[in-house]
Tab-separated table of C-alpha atoms in Angstrom:
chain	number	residue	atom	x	y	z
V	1	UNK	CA	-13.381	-22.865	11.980
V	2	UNK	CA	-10.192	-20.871	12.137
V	3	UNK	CA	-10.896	-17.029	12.570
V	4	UNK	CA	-9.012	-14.856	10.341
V	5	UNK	CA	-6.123	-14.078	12.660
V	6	UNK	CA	-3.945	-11.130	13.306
V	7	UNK	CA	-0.593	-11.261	11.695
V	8	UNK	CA	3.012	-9.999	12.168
V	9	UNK	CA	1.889	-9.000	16.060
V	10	UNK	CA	5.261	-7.595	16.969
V	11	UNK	CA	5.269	-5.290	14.445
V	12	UNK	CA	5.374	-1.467	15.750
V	13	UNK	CA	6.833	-2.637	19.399
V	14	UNK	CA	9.465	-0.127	20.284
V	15	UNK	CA	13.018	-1.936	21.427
V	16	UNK	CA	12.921	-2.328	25.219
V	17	UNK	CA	15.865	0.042	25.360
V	18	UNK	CA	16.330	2.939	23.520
V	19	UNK	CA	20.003	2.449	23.065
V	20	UNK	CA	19.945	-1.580	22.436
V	21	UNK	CA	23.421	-2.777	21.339
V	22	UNK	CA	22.054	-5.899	19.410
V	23	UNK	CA	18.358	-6.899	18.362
V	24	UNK	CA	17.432	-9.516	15.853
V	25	UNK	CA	14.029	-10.236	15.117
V	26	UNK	CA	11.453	-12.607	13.226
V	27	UNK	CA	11.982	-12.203	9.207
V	28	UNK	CA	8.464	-12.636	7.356
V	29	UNK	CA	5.314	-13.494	7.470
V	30	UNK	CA	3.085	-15.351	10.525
V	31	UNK	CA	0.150	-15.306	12.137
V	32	UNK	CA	-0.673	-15.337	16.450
V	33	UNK	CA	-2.327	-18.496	17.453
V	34	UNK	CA	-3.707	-18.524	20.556
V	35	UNK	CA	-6.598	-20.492	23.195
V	36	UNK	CA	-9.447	-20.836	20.912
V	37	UNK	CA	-8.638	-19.115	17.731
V	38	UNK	CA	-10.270	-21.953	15.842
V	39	UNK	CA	-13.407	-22.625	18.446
V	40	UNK	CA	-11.631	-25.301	20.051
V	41	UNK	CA	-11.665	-24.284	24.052
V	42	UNK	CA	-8.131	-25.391	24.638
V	43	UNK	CA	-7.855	-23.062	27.991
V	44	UNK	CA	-5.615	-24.974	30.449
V	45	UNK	CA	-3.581	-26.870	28.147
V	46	UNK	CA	-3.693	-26.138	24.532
V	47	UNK	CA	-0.648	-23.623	24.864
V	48	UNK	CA	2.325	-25.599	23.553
V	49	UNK	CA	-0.170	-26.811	20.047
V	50	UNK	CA	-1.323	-22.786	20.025
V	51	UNK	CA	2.487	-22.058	19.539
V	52	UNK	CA	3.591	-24.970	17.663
V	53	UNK	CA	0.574	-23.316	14.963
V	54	UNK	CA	2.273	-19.974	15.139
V	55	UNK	CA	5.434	-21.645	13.679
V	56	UNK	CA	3.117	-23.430	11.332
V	57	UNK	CA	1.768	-20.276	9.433
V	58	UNK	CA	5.272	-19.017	9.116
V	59	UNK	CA	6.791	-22.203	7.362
V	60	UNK	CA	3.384	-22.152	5.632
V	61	UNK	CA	3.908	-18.538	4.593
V	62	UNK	CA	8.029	-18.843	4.143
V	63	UNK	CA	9.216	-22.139	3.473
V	64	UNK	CA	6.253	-24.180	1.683
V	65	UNK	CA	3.116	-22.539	0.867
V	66	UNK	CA	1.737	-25.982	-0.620
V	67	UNK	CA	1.235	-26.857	3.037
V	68	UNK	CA	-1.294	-26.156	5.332
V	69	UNK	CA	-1.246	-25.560	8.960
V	70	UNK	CA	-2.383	-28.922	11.407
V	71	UNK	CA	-5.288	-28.589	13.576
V	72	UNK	CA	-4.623	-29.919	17.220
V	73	UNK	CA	-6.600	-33.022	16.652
V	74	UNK	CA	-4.092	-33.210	13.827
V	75	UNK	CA	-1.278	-32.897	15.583
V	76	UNK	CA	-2.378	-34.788	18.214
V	77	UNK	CA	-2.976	-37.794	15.654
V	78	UNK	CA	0.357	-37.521	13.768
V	79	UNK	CA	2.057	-38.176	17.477
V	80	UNK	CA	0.009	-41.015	17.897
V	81	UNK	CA	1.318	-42.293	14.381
V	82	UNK	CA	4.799	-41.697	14.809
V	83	UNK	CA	4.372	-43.829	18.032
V	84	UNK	CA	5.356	-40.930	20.431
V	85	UNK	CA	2.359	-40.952	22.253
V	86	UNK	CA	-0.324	-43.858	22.818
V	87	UNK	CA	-3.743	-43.824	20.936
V	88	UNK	CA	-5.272	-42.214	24.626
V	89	UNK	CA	-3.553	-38.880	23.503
V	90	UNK	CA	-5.934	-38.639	20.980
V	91	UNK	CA	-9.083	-36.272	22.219
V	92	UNK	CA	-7.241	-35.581	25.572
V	93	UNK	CA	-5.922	-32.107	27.015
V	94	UNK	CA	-2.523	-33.363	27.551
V	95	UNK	CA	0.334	-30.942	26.836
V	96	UNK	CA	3.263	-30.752	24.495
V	97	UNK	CA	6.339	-28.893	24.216
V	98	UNK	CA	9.613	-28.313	22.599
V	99	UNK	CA	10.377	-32.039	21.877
V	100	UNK	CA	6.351	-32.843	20.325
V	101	UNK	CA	6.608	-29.766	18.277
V	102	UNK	CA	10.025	-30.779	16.716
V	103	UNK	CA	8.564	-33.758	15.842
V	104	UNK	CA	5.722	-31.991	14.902
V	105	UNK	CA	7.307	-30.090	11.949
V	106	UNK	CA	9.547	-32.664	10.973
V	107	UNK	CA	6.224	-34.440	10.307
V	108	UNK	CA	3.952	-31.853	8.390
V	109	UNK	CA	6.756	-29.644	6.766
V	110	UNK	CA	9.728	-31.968	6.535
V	111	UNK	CA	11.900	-29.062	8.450
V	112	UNK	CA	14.112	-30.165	11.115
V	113	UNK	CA	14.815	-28.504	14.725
V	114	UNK	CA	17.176	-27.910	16.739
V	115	UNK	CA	16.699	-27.897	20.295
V	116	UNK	CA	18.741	-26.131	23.105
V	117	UNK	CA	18.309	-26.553	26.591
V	118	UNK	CA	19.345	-24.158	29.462
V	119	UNK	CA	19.590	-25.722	32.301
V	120	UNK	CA	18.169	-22.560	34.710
V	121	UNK	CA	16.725	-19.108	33.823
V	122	UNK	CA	18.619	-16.143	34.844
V	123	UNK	CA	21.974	-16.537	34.046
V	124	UNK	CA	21.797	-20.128	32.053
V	125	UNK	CA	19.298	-18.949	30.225
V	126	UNK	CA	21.003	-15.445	29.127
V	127	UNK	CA	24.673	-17.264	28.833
V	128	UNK	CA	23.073	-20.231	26.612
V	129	UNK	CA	19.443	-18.899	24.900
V	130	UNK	CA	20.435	-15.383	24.145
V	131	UNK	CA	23.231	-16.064	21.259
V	132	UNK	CA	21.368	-18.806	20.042
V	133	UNK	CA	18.446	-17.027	19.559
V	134	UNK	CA	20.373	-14.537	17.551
V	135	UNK	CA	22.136	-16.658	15.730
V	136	UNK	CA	19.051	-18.085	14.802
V	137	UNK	CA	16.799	-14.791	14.049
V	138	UNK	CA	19.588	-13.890	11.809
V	139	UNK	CA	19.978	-17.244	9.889
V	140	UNK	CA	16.673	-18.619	9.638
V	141	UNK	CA	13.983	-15.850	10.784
V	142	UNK	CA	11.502	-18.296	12.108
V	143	UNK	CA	9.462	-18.036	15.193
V	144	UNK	CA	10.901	-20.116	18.036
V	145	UNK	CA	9.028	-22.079	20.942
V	146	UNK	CA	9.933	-21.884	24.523
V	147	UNK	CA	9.251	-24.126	26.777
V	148	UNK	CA	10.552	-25.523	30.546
V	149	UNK	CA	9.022	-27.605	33.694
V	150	UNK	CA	8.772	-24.859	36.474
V	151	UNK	CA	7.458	-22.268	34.364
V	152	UNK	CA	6.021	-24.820	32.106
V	153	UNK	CA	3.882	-22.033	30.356
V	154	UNK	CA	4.679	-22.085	26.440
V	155	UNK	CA	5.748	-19.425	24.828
V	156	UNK	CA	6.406	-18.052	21.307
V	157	UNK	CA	9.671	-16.457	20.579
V	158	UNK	CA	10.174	-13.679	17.881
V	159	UNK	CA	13.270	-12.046	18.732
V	160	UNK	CA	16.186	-11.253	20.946
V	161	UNK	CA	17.892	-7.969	22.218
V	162	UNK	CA	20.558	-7.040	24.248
V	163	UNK	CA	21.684	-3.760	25.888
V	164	UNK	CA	23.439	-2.479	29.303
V	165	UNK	CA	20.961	-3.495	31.483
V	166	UNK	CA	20.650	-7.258	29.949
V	167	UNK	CA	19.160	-9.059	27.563
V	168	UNK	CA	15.201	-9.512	26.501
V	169	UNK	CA	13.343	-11.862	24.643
V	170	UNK	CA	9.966	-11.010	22.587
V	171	UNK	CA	7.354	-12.976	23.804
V	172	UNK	CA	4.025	-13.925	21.590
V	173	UNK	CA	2.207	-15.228	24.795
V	174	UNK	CA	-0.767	-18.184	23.265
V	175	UNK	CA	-2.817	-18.215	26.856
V	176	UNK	CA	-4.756	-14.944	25.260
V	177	UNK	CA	-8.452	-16.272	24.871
V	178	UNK	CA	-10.874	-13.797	23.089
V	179	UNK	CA	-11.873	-12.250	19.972
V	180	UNK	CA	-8.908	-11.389	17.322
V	181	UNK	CA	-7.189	-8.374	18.134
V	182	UNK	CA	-4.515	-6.613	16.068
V	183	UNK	CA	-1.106	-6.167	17.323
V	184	UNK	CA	-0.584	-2.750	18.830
V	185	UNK	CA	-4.117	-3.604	21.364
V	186	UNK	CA	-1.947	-7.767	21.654
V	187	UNK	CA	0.935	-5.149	22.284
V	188	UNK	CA	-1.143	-2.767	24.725
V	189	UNK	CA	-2.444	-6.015	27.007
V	190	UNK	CA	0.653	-7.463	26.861
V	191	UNK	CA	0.312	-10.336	24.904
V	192	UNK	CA	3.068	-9.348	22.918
V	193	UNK	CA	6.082	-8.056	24.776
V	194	UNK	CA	9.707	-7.795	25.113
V	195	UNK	CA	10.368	-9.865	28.519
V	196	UNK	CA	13.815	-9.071	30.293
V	197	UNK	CA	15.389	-12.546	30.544
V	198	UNK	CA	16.408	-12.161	34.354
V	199	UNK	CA	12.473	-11.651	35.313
V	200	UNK	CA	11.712	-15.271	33.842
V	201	UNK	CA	11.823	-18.444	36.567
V	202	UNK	CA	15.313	-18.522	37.997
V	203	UNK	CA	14.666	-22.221	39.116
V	204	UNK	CA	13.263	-23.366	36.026
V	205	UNK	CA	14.933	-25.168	33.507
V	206	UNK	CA	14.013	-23.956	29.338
V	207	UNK	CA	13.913	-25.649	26.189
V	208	UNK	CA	13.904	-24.128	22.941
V	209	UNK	CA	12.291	-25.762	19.728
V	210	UNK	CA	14.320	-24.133	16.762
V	211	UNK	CA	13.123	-24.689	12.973
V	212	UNK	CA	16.410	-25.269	10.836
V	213	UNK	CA	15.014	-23.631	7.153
V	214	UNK	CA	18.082	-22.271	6.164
């Protein structure tokens, strides 16, 4: 059973720099999803789902509130359906990322994604995800998932800042496993944090799963 979870998490979180020349950031409602929010011991592999949920509540919250969000075994099932996986996903603790949750919406909300791929971090990733993100913060206002195969660690995006000394990217991290906390103690642990874009995997390629609501 789903615990009543702590919403709007970035909210309160100073800009990394005080004189930021551009920040756009998550519009609405959403809730923070995260290794067993729901009693469902997903440590090791649940990440990708945990965020894929995040962007759940927010197209539950913003874009169709007749909907409801999927459970994992739910999502694992509609996969199986769609024939993107074979009936062995079901019940396992194999991952998913950018390309499963795409699908993913599509299937439950009827919302398409686009996805953008950076081909490195550091530079790639500042040249290629930064303006996207923005473009995307400022058009459509939905969380975004990150995703790549060195640093194959999901990750929820909710917004995108630039200033002198580079760009950042607010990061609603889903590994956090625990009782609920609200956003400024997420904040405080640093579960919830603006991450400068050069300290991400230089030699890891990232995907980004982007809900198109607009």
């Amino acid at each position: 059973m789903t615990r009543t979870l702590s919403k709007n998490v970035h909210i309160g979180l100073i800009h990394p720099e005080r004189d930021s020349l551009k920040c756009s950031l998550v519009k609405g409602d959403y809730q923070y999803f995260h290794y067993g929010c729901d009693g469902q011991d997903d440590r090791g592999w649940g990440c990708g789902y945990r965020t894929v949920q995040t962007m759940a509540s927010w197209l539950c919250q913003n874009w169709d509130p007749n909907k409801r969000i999927p459970s994992l075994p739910e999502i694992q099932q509609a996969l199986v359906s769609m024939g993107d996986k074979p009936h062995s996903f079901l019940g396992s603790k194999e991952w998913i990322g950018t390309v499963e949750a795409s699908l993913v919406l599509d299937h439950f909300f009827h919302v398409p994604c686009k996805l953008v791929h950076a081909r490195g971090g550091g530079a790639d990733l500042e040249r290629v995800a930064v303006p996207e993100l923005g473009q995307h913060f400022e058009k459509h206002g939905s969380p975004v998932m990150m995703g790549g195969d060195r640093d194959n660690s999901s990750k929820g995006i909710l917004g995108v800042c630039s200033g002198d000394a580079g760009s950042y990217l607010l990061v609603a991290d889903p590994h956090y496993d625990g009782c609920e906390l609200d956003g400024t103690e997420l904040q405080r642990r640093g579960w919830v944090a603006w991450k400068r874009v050069s300290s991400l995997n230089q030699s890891s390629f990232y995907n980004l799963c982007m809900p198109q609501t607009a």
